[in-house]
CSV table of C-alpha atoms in Angstrom, one decimal:
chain,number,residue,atom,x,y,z
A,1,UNK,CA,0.0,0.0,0.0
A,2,UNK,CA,1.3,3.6,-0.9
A,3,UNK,CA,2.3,5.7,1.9
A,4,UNK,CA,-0.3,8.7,0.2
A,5,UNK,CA,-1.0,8.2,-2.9
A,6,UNK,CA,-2.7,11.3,-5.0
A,7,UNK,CA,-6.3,10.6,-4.8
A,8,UNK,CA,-5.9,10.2,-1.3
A,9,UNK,CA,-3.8,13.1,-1.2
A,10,UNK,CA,-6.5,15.3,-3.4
A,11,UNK,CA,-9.4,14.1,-1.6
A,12,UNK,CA,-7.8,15.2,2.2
A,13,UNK,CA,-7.2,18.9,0.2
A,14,UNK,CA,-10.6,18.7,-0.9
A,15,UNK,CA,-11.9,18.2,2.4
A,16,UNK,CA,-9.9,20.3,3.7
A,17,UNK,CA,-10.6,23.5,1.8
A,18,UNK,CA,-14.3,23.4,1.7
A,19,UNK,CA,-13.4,24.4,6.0
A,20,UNK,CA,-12.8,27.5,4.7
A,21,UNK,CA,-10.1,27.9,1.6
A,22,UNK,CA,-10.8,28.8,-2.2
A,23,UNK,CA,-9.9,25.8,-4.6
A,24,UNK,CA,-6.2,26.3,-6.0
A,25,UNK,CA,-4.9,24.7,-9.1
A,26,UNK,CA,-4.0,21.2,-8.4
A,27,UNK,CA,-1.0,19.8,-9.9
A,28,UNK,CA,-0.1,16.1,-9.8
A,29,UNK,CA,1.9,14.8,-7.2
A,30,UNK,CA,5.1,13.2,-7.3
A,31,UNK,CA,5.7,9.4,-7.2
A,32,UNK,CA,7.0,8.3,-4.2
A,33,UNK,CA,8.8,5.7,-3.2
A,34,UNK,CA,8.0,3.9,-0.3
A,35,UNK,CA,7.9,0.3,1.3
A,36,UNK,CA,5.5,-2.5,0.3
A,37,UNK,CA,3.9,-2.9,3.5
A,38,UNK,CA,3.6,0.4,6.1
A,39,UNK,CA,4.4,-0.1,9.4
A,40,UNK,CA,2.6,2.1,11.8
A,41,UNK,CA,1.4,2.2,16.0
A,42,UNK,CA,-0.5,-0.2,15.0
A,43,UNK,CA,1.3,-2.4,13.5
A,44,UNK,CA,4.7,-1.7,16.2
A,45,UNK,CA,5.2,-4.2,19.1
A,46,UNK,CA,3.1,-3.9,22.1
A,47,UNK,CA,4.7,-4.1,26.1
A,48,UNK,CA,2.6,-6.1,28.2
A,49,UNK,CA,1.1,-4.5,30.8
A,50,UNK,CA,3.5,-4.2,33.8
A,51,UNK,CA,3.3,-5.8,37.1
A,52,UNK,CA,3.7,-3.2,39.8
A,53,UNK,CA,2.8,-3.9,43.9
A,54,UNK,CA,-0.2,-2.4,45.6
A,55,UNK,CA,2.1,0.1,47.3
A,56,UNK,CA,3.4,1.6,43.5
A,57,UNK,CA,-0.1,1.8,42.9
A,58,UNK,CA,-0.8,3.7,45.9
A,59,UNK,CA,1.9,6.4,45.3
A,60,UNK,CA,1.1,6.7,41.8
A,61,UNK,CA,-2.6,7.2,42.7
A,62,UNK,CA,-1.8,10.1,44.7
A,63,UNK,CA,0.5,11.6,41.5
A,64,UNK,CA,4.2,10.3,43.0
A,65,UNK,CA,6.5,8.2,40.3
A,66,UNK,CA,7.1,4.6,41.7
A,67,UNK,CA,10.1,3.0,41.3
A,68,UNK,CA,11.8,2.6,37.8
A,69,UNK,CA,13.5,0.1,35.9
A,70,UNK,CA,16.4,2.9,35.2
A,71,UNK,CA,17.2,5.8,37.9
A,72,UNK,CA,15.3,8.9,37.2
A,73,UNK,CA,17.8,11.1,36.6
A,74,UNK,CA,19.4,9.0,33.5
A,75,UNK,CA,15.7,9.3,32.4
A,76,UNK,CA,15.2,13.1,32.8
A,77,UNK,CA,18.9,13.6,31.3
A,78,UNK,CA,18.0,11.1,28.1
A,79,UNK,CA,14.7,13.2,27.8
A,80,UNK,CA,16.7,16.6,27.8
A,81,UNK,CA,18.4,15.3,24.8
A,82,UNK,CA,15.6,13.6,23.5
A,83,UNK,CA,14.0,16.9,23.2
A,84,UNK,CA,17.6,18.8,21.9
A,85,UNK,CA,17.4,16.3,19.2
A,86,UNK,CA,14.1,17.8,18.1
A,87,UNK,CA,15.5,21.3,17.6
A,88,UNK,CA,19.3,21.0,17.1
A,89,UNK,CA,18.9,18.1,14.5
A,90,UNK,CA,16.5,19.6,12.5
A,91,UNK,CA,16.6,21.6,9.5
A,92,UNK,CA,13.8,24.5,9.7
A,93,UNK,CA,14.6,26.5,7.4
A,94,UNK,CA,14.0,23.4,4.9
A,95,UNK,CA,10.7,23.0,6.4
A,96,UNK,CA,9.9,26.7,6.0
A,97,UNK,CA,11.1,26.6,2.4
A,98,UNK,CA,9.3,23.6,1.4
A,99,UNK,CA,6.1,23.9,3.3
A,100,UNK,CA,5.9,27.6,2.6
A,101,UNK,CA,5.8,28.8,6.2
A,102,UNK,CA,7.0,32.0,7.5
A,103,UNK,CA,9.8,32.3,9.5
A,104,UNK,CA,9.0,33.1,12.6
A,105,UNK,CA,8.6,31.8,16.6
A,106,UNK,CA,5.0,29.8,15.7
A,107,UNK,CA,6.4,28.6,13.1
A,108,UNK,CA,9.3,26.9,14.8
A,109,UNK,CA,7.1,25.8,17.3
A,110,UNK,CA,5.0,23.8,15.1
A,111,UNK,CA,7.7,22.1,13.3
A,112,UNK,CA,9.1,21.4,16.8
A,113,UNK,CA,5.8,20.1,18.4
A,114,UNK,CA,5.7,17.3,15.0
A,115,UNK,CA,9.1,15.7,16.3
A,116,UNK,CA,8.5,16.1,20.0
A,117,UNK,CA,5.2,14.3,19.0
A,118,UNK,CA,6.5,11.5,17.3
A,119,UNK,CA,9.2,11.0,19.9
A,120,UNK,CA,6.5,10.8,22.3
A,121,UNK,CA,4.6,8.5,20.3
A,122,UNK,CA,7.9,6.4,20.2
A,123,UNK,CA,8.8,6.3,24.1
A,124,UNK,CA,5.1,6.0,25.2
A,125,UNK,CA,5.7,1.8,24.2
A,126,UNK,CA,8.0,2.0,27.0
A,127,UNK,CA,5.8,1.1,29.7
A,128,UNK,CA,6.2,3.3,32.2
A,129,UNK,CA,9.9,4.2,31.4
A,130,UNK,CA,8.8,5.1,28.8
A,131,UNK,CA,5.9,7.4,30.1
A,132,UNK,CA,7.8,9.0,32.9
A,133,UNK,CA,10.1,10.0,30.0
A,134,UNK,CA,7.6,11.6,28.2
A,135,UNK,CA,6.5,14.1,30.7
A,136,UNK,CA,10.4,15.8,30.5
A,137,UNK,CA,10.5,15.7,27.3
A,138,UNK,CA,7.3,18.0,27.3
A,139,UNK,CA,8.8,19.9,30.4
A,140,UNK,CA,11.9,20.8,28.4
A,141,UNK,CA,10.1,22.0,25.4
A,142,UNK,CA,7.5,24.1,27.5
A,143,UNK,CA,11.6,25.8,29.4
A,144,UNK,CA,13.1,26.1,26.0
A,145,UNK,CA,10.3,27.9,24.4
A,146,UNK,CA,10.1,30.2,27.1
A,147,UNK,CA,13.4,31.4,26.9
A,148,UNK,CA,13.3,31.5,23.6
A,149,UNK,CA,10.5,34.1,23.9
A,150,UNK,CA,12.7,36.1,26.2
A,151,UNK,CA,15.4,36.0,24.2
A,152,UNK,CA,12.9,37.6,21.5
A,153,UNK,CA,12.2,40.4,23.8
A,154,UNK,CA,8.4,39.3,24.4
A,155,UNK,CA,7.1,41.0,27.4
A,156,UNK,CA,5.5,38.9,30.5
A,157,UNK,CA,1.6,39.6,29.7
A,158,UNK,CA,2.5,39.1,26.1
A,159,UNK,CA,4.6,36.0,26.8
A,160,UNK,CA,1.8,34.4,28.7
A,161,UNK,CA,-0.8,35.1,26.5
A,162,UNK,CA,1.4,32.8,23.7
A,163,UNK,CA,2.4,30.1,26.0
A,164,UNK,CA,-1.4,29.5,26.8
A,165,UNK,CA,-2.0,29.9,23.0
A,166,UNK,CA,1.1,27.5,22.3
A,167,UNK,CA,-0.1,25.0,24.9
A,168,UNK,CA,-3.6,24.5,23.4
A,169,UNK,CA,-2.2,24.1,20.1
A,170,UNK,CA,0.2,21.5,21.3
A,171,UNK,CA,-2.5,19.4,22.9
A,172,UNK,CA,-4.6,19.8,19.9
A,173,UNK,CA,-1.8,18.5,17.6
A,174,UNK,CA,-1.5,15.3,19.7
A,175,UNK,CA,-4.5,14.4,19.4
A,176,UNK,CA,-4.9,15.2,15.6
A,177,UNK,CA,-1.8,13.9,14.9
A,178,UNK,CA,-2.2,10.5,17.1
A,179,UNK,CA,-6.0,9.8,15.1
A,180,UNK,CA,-3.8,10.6,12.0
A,181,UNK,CA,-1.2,7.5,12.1
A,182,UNK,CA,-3.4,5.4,13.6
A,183,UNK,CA,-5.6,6.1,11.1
A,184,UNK,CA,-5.2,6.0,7.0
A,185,UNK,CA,-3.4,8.8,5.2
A,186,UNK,CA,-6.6,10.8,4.2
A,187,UNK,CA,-7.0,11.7,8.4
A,188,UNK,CA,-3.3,12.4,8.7
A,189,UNK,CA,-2.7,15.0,5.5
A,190,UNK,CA,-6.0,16.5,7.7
A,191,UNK,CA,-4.4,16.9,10.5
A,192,UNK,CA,-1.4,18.5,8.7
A,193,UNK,CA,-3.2,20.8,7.1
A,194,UNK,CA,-5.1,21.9,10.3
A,195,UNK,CA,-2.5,22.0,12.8
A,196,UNK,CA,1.2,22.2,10.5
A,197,UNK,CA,-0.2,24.3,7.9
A,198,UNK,CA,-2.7,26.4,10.1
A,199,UNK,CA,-5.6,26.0,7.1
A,200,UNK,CA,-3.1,27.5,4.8
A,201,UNK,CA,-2.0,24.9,2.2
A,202,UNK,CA,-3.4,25.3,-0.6
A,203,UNK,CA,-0.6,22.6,-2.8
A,204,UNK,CA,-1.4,18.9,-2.4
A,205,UNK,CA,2.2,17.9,-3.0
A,206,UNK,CA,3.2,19.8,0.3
A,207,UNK,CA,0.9,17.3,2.2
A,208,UNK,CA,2.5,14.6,0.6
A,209,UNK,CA,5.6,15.4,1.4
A,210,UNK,CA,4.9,15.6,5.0
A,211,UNK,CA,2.4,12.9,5.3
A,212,UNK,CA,5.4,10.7,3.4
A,213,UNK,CA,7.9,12.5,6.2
A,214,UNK,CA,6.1,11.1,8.7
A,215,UNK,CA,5.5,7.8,7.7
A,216,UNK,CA,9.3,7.0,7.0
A,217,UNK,CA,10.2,8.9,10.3
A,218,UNK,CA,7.9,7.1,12.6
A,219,UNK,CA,9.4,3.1,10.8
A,220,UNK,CA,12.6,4.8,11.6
A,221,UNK,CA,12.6,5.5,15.2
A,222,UNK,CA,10.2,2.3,15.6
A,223,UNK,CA,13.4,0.7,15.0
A,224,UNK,CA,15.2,2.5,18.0
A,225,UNK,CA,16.2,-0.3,20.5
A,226,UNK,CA,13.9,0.9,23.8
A,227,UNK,CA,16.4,0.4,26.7
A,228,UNK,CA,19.6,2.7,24.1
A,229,UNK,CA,16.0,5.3,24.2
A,230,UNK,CA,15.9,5.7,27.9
A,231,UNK,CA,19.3,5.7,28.5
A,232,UNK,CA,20.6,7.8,26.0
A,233,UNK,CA,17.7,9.8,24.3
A,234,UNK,CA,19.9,9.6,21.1
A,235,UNK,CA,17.4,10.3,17.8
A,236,UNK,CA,18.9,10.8,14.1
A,237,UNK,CA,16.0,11.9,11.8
A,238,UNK,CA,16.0,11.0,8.1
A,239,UNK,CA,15.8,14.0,5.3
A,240,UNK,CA,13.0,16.0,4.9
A,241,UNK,CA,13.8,14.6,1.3
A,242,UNK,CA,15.5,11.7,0.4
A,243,UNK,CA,18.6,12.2,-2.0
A,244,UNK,CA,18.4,8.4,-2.5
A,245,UNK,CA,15.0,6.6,-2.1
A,246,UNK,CA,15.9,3.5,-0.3
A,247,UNK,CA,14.1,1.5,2.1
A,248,UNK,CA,14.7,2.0,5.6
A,249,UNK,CA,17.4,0.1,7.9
A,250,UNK,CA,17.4,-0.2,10.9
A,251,UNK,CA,20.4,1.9,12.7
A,252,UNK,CA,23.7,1.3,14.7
A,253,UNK,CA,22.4,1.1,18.3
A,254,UNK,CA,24.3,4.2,20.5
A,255,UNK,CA,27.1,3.3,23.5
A,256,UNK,CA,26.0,4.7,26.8
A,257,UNK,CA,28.8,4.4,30.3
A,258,UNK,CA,27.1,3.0,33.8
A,259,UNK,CA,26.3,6.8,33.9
A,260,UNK,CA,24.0,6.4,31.6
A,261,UNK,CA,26.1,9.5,29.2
């Protein structure tokens, strides 16, 4: 099955402009090249539910973290770099250029939010690792976006009008963006276009491209041996586009000390 091919692909447009956008000229998308069979969260090997003790259930209850497989701190120092992966490893202005978005803080955010979203689409299979890991990768975001509007020069009131404006996009992203891989292509190019694009695209093929991105990106990091995850928070991204279509292997797992660094 294609990843999104262009009736699927027109038809999510379709539906998407009569929301609210005039009717561009369509031009035909590009073939793609992707694997025979798409692996998604579906599709992606399921952890058993944990056996934890009455008193780890207690302490959770009352919103305290039990006991771990790993020592927190690795965890909250794998997540810090889980998250730096997200922003140092990327190339924004590549997105900007090829999804015709302006350069600007939102506009970082949003890109940012797609890869913090997949990486916690990724650890959330790690049981409660995996979860605990999660909530600092958020945590990190939410610190680095603040100082980034510092940085900016955004006053307080203004500042805190966007972070409550960045927040409730963030959580509406998630759960666009979680209906959208576990559903067909169709529901994610949707979600793209709502949340990525802000209503805005008005070219099929930019859709494509992303749906495609995401796709590829999320057999990738499915590949990611858990345990190397939670220790190291290591995460290399494939292209934006690929130079050479190939099919994807799986990586060279990452060396970690008794430190967990």
């Amino acid at each position: 099955r294609r990843a999104l091919d262009q009736e699927a692909c027109f038809r999510a447009l379709a539906a998407c402009q009569q929301a609210g956008v005039s009717s561009p000229l369509v031009t035909p998308c590009r073939t793609l090249h992707v694997a025979t069979q798409l692996r998604n969260v579906k599709e992606t090997r399921q952890h058993t539910e944990e056996e934890v003790g009455a008193f780890t259930k207690l302490i959770e209850a009352m919103g305290f973290t039990g006991p771990l497989k790993y020592n927190k701190w690795k965890i909250k120092i794998a997540a810090l770099r889980m998250y730096t992966c997200c922003v140092e490893r990327i190339n924004y202005d590549e997105f900007f250029e090829k999804c015709t978005l302006p350069d600007t803080l939102n506009s970082w955010f949003l890109v940012a939010q797609l890869h913090v979203w997949m990486c916690l689409v990724r650890m959330r299979q790690e049981g409660r690792e995996g979860k605990y890991m999660c909530r600092y990768i958020v945590h990190s975001m939410w610190e680095d976006v603040e100082q980034r509007s510092k940085i900016m020069g955004i006053d307080a009131i203004h500042r805190k009008e966007a972070m409550k404006a960045m927040t409730e996009t963030f959580y509406a992203a998630i759960f666009g963006y979680d209906e959208g891989i576990l559903s067909d292509d169709c529901v994610l190019a949707a979600a793209l276009w709502r949340n990525l694009f802000n209503r805005q695209c008005e070219d099929p093929r930019q859709l494509e491209l992303m749906v495609e991105y995401i796709r590829k990106q999320m057999q990738y990091i499915d590949a990611l041996d858990g345990d190397d995850l939670l220790l190291t928070g290591e995460v290399k991204w494939r292209p934006l586009v690929e130079e050479n279509a190939q099919s994807i292997l799986k990586v060279v797992k990452p060396t970690y000390n008794d430190a967990g660094l």
